[in-house]
């Protein structure tokens, strides 16, 4: 039976969509090729400023920061997929040689932040220059979320999975073309970024050596905006968490402030417990750790057969902010222990434990 011919307006509309799709794909490919061909701009150190830490309640918005480092390169890129397009930035330390493969740390920012502000807050690029590793900063699009939050909770409609796939594509670009080592990739994020990092880790465990959640929410606890708000308050669904796949999750480090009024501290403990339950691990004795005058941490390791599956570090007095971050940035508290150094130390430990495991392509 002959199919009826579609109206002219429908054929025209389909052609328009197809043209837009081809243009978007070409734009993405051109952006990536340009990023590879053009010498990356040296990242600069921002002018020193005086100021106090700005917490979640801070109302003054700082001027747009530059990447917080004096040396190295700060390269743009673009990931494309069914979930749309997401920009990313890559910090590379100086002296990267052709064919050299460096560890890759993927940093996912929180709400209202972007790659530049998160780099300035964490000062991770400065550490990467000293220790020689790459730092990838995927960036949320404000058209996807007006507040710049990753849609980690929107699993019913698939937006969370689509954004996770875009992060994976950015990682593939960096590892395939820009010097990243697929065998040494660790995820870390703040707030909504931590929640998306956890979702990536449980859905693609073979891709990562470890994951760090700073002030985030465990995966599987929300599926809509309403349930996300409840989860932030600590009202989670144990049944939903139990339904998450639980095979071979990478090691977890949880950093959470005891004074966090945005994401309830109970979420940090719940994330560590979820990892422990999945691996059959048990908690050890909680110890108090403090360096100088910085906020103290209450640290609990969850182990199975001598292997640490998860570590929970509850930072005393820390609000919803990156611990030990730059005082000039919001969601950043210089009085806390240096989270960036804690993240890198955790990553190094995971790389040492798995030196020959080839992660999936």
PDB file of N, CA and C in Angstrom, residues 10 42 82 91 101 106 129 142 147 206 246 286 288 295 299 306:
ATOM      1  N   UNK A  10       5.320  19.931   6.494  1.00  0.00           N
ATOM      2  CA  UNK A  10       5.986  18.920   7.319  1.00  0.00           C
ATOM      3  C   UNK A  10       7.332  18.550   6.707  1.00  0.00           C
ATOM      4  N   UNK A  42      47.684  30.754  27.645  1.00  0.00           N
ATOM      5  CA  UNK A  42      48.210  30.512  28.987  1.00  0.00           C
ATOM      6  C   UNK A  42      47.188  30.987  30.010  1.00  0.00           C
ATOM      7  N   UNK A  82      22.828  13.677  22.078  1.00  0.00           N
ATOM      8  CA  UNK A  82      21.370  13.799  22.122  1.00  0.00           C
ATOM      9  C   UNK A  82      20.897  14.801  23.168  1.00  0.00           C
ATOM     10  N   UNK A  91      42.480  22.302  31.629  1.00  0.00           N
ATOM     11  CA  UNK A  91      43.781  22.825  32.063  1.00  0.00           C
ATOM     12  C   UNK A  91      44.839  21.764  31.816  1.00  0.00           C
ATOM     13  N   UNK A 101      50.834  10.826  28.303  1.00  0.00           N
ATOM     14  CA  UNK A 101      49.520  10.627  28.899  1.00  0.00           C
ATOM     15  C   UNK A 101      49.574  10.974  30.383  1.00  0.00           C
ATOM     16  N   UNK A 106      38.328  15.149  36.613  1.00  0.00           N
ATOM     17  CA  UNK A 106      37.144  15.786  36.036  1.00  0.00           C
ATOM     18  C   UNK A 106      36.408  16.503  37.158  1.00  0.00           C
ATOM     19  N   UNK A 129      49.502  22.032  38.071  1.00  0.00           N
ATOM     20  CA  UNK A 129      50.788  22.467  37.527  1.00  0.00           C
ATOM     21  C   UNK A 129      51.946  21.880  38.331  1.00  0.00           C
ATOM     22  N   UNK A 142      23.101  27.313  30.506  1.00  0.00           N
ATOM     23  CA  UNK A 142      22.000  27.980  31.199  1.00  0.00           C
ATOM     24  C   UNK A 142      20.657  27.753  30.498  1.00  0.00           C
ATOM     25  N   UNK A 147      19.752  28.117  36.527  1.00  0.00           N
ATOM     26  CA  UNK A 147      20.681  28.398  37.615  1.00  0.00           C
ATOM     27  C   UNK A 147      22.070  27.792  37.374  1.00  0.00           C
ATOM     28  N   UNK A 206      33.274   1.256  35.300  1.00  0.00           N
ATOM     29  CA  UNK A 206      34.534   0.855  34.677  1.00  0.00           C
ATOM     30  C   UNK A 206      35.306   2.019  34.075  1.00  0.00           C
ATOM     31  N   UNK A 246      24.626  -2.079  41.538  1.00  0.00           N
ATOM     32  CA  UNK A 246      25.638  -2.061  42.603  1.00  0.00           C
ATOM     33  C   UNK A 246      26.760  -3.038  42.322  1.00  0.00           C
ATOM     34  N   UNK A 286      35.605   6.204  64.019  1.00  0.00           N
ATOM     35  CA  UNK A 286      35.707   7.586  63.528  1.00  0.00           C
ATOM     36  C   UNK A 286      36.863   8.287  64.230  1.00  0.00           C
ATOM     37  N   UNK A 288      39.276  12.021  64.581  1.00  0.00           N
ATOM     38  CA  UNK A 288      39.254  13.479  64.401  1.00  0.00           C
ATOM     39  C   UNK A 288      40.591  13.910  63.804  1.00  0.00           C
ATOM     40  N   UNK A 295      39.305  24.066  59.989  1.00  0.00           N
ATOM     41  CA  UNK A 295      38.219  23.262  60.555  1.00  0.00           C
ATOM     42  C   UNK A 295      38.661  21.808  60.709  1.00  0.00           C
ATOM     43  N   UNK A 299      36.468  11.694  60.440  1.00  0.00           N
ATOM     44  CA  UNK A 299      36.720  10.824  59.287  1.00  0.00           C
ATOM     45  C   UNK A 299      36.393   9.373  59.645  1.00  0.00           C
ATOM     46  N   UNK A 306      40.102  -5.303  54.200  1.00  0.00           N
ATOM     47  CA  UNK A 306      41.254  -4.411  54.232  1.00  0.00           C
ATOM     48  C   UNK A 306      41.248  -3.314  53.191  1.00  0.00           C
TER      49      UNK A 306
END
